[in-house]
Short mmCIF file of C-alpha atoms in Angstrom, two decimals:
data_model
loop_
_atom_site.label_atom_id
_atom_site.label_comp_id
_atom_site.label_asym_id
_atom_site.label_seq_id
_atom_site.Cartn_x
_atom_site.Cartn_y
_atom_site.Cartn_z
CA UNK A 29 -0.84 -18.85 15.17
CA UNK A 30 -0.38 -15.32 13.78
CA UNK A 31 -0.64 -16.71 10.24
CA UNK A 32 -3.88 -18.51 11.11
CA UNK A 33 -5.31 -15.31 12.62
CA UNK A 34 -4.32 -13.40 9.49
CA UNK A 35 -5.96 -15.99 7.25
CA UNK A 36 -9.19 -15.91 9.27
CA UNK A 37 -9.12 -12.12 9.40
CA UNK A 38 -8.46 -11.97 5.67
CA UNK A 39 -11.45 -14.15 4.82
CA UNK A 40 -13.98 -11.79 6.41
CA UNK A 41 -15.47 -9.34 3.95
CA UNK A 42 -17.09 -6.01 4.69
CA UNK A 43 -20.45 -5.21 3.22
CA UNK A 44 -20.97 -1.49 2.81
CA UNK A 45 -24.52 -0.70 3.88
CA UNK A 46 -24.49 3.09 3.71
CA UNK A 47 -22.49 6.29 3.50
CA UNK A 48 -22.85 10.03 4.02
CA UNK A 49 -20.83 12.76 2.34
CA UNK A 50 -18.86 15.07 4.65
CA UNK A 51 -16.73 17.17 2.24
CA UNK A 52 -17.49 17.99 -1.39
CA UNK A 53 -14.62 17.38 -3.82
CA UNK A 54 -14.59 18.75 -7.39
CA UNK A 55 -12.49 15.83 -8.60
CA UNK A 56 -12.91 12.27 -7.39
CA UNK A 57 -15.17 10.99 -4.64
CA UNK A 58 -16.27 13.21 -1.75
CA UNK A 59 -14.86 12.63 1.73
CA UNK A 60 -17.43 10.50 3.50
CA UNK A 61 -18.34 8.33 6.43
CA UNK A 62 -19.11 4.75 5.43
CA UNK A 63 -21.05 2.16 7.40
CA UNK A 64 -19.92 -1.43 6.89
CA UNK A 65 -21.17 -4.73 8.27
CA UNK A 66 -18.79 -7.55 9.24
CA UNK A 67 -20.09 -10.99 10.19
CA UNK A 68 -17.97 -12.70 12.84
CA UNK A 69 -16.51 -15.75 11.06
CA UNK A 70 -16.45 -17.90 14.23
CA UNK A 71 -19.74 -16.80 15.80
CA UNK A 72 -22.64 -17.28 13.41
CA UNK A 73 -25.35 -14.78 14.35
CA UNK A 74 -23.17 -11.78 15.30
CA UNK A 75 -22.57 -8.84 12.99
CA UNK A 76 -20.37 -5.83 13.74
CA UNK A 77 -21.30 -2.49 12.23
CA UNK A 78 -18.39 -0.10 11.80
CA UNK A 79 -18.58 3.54 10.74
CA UNK A 80 -15.37 5.19 9.63
CA UNK A 81 -14.02 8.11 7.65
CA UNK A 82 -12.96 7.58 4.02
CA UNK A 83 -10.86 10.20 2.27
CA UNK A 84 -12.01 11.30 -1.17
CA UNK A 85 -10.49 13.45 -3.88
CA UNK A 86 -8.28 12.06 -6.58
CA UNK A 87 -5.88 10.36 -4.15
CA UNK A 88 -8.75 8.71 -2.27
CA UNK A 89 -10.47 7.59 -5.46
CA UNK A 90 -7.35 5.78 -6.72
CA UNK A 91 -6.49 4.37 -3.27
CA UNK A 92 -3.47 6.53 -2.40
CA UNK A 93 -4.99 8.59 0.44
CA UNK A 94 -4.63 7.65 4.09
CA UNK A 95 -7.96 7.36 5.88
CA UNK A 96 -8.33 8.89 9.35
CA UNK A 97 -8.18 6.67 12.43
CA UNK A 98 -11.68 7.61 13.61
CA UNK A 99 -14.05 4.64 13.78
CA UNK A 100 -17.07 3.53 15.75
CA UNK A 101 -18.31 -0.03 16.29
CA UNK A 102 -21.56 -1.68 17.38
CA UNK A 103 -21.83 -5.47 17.36
CA UNK A 104 -25.20 -7.16 17.75
CA UNK A 105 -26.79 -10.57 17.75
CA UNK A 106 -28.63 -10.66 14.42
CA UNK A 107 -29.57 -14.34 14.34
CA UNK A 108 -32.15 -16.18 16.43
CA UNK A 109 -29.37 -18.19 18.07
CA UNK A 110 -25.60 -17.98 18.25
CA UNK A 111 -23.58 -20.86 16.84
CA UNK A 112 -19.89 -21.12 17.64
CA UNK A 113 -17.42 -22.63 15.17
CA UNK A 114 -15.10 -24.29 17.66
CA UNK A 115 -13.48 -22.94 20.79
CA UNK A 116 -12.67 -19.24 20.86
CA UNK A 117 -9.30 -17.94 22.06
CA UNK A 118 -9.17 -15.26 24.77
CA UNK A 119 -8.36 -12.64 22.11
CA UNK A 120 -8.44 -12.83 18.32
CA UNK A 121 -8.12 -10.45 15.40
CA UNK A 122 -11.32 -11.19 13.45
CA UNK A 123 -10.87 -8.58 10.73
CA UNK A 124 -8.09 -6.41 9.37
CA UNK A 125 -8.10 -4.11 6.35
CA UNK A 126 -5.54 -1.77 4.84
CA UNK A 127 -6.55 1.91 5.15
CA UNK A 128 -3.56 3.43 3.37
CA UNK A 129 -1.36 2.43 0.46
CA UNK A 130 1.44 1.28 2.75
CA UNK A 131 1.36 0.81 6.50
CA UNK A 132 -1.98 1.68 8.11
CA UNK A 133 -4.63 -0.94 9.00
CA UNK A 134 -8.06 -1.05 10.63
CA UNK A 135 -8.54 -3.94 13.06
CA UNK A 136 -11.52 -5.56 14.76
CA UNK A 137 -10.52 -7.74 17.72
CA UNK A 138 -12.80 -10.14 19.62
CA UNK A 139 -12.09 -10.65 23.34
CA UNK A 140 -13.90 -13.34 25.34
CA UNK A 141 -15.03 -12.38 28.84
CA UNK A 142 -15.87 -15.83 30.26
CA UNK A 143 -16.87 -14.51 33.70
CA UNK A 144 -19.74 -12.56 32.15
CA UNK A 145 -20.32 -14.89 29.14
CA UNK A 146 -19.81 -11.87 26.90
CA UNK A 147 -17.99 -11.19 23.63
CA UNK A 148 -16.24 -7.82 23.54
CA UNK A 149 -15.25 -6.28 20.21
CA UNK A 150 -12.64 -3.54 19.83
CA UNK A 151 -11.81 -1.53 16.73
CA UNK A 152 -8.61 0.47 16.33
CA UNK A 153 -6.15 1.58 13.69
CA UNK A 154 -2.40 1.03 13.64
CA UNK A 155 0.63 2.04 11.63
CA UNK A 156 4.01 0.42 11.25
CA UNK A 157 5.73 3.24 13.16
CA UNK A 158 3.07 4.95 15.26
CA UNK A 159 -0.46 3.78 15.86
CA UNK A 160 -3.40 5.76 17.10
CA UNK A 161 -4.92 5.55 20.59
CA UNK A 162 -8.35 6.21 19.06
CA UNK A 163 -10.55 3.16 19.53
CA UNK A 164 -14.10 2.03 20.09
CA UNK A 165 -15.50 -0.94 21.99
CA UNK A 166 -18.81 -2.80 22.12
CA UNK A 167 -20.03 -5.95 23.87
CA UNK A 168 -22.47 -8.72 23.03
CA UNK A 169 -23.80 -10.60 26.07
CA UNK A 170 -24.44 -14.27 25.36
CA UNK A 171 -27.27 -16.02 27.26
CA UNK A 172 -25.97 -18.26 30.07
CA UNK A 173 -27.91 -21.12 28.47
CA UNK A 174 -25.42 -20.89 25.57
CA UNK A 175 -21.94 -20.82 27.19
CA UNK A 176 -19.11 -19.51 25.03
CA UNK A 177 -16.76 -22.38 24.11
CA UNK A 178 -13.55 -20.87 25.48
CA UNK A 179 -10.06 -22.15 24.62
CA UNK A 180 -8.01 -21.62 27.77
#
C-alpha cells in the first residue's frame, strides 16, 4: 500500500505559476517564494496551490541547499464538476517532493471527511531524523449531490 501511495504521489507534477524574490544573491538564484499548482490525481477538478520558500545562492542553484519548512496551501475546485477516480482512502499522500539533497521532503496529504462530504488537504515537511511541526491545511467542500466515494 505504501508503494502504491508513493507511485501515485510520484506521478503528480508541480506546475510553477509564479515566484517572488526575497533575498538578493550575487551568485546563483535569489532566495524566493514560489507558487506551484498540483492537480489531485484522483479528484479531477481540484487543484492545490502551494507557496513555499526556495533557497538560492550557489548551493540552491545546484540543488544542494535545504529549503525551509514554511509552506502555505489553498486547494480549490477549478473544474465545473468533480470526478473521482475510484474510491478514496481515509488518508492518502497525494504528492511528495524532495526539498534537500538527502532527507527532507514536502508532502501534501488528502484526508476525507465523510460526515461533511469534504476533502481536507494538509501540507507539511519531514526529515529522516526530525520533522517540522510547521504545517498548513485547507478544505474543499463537495456538494452533497456528489458524494465522495469513500473506501472504508
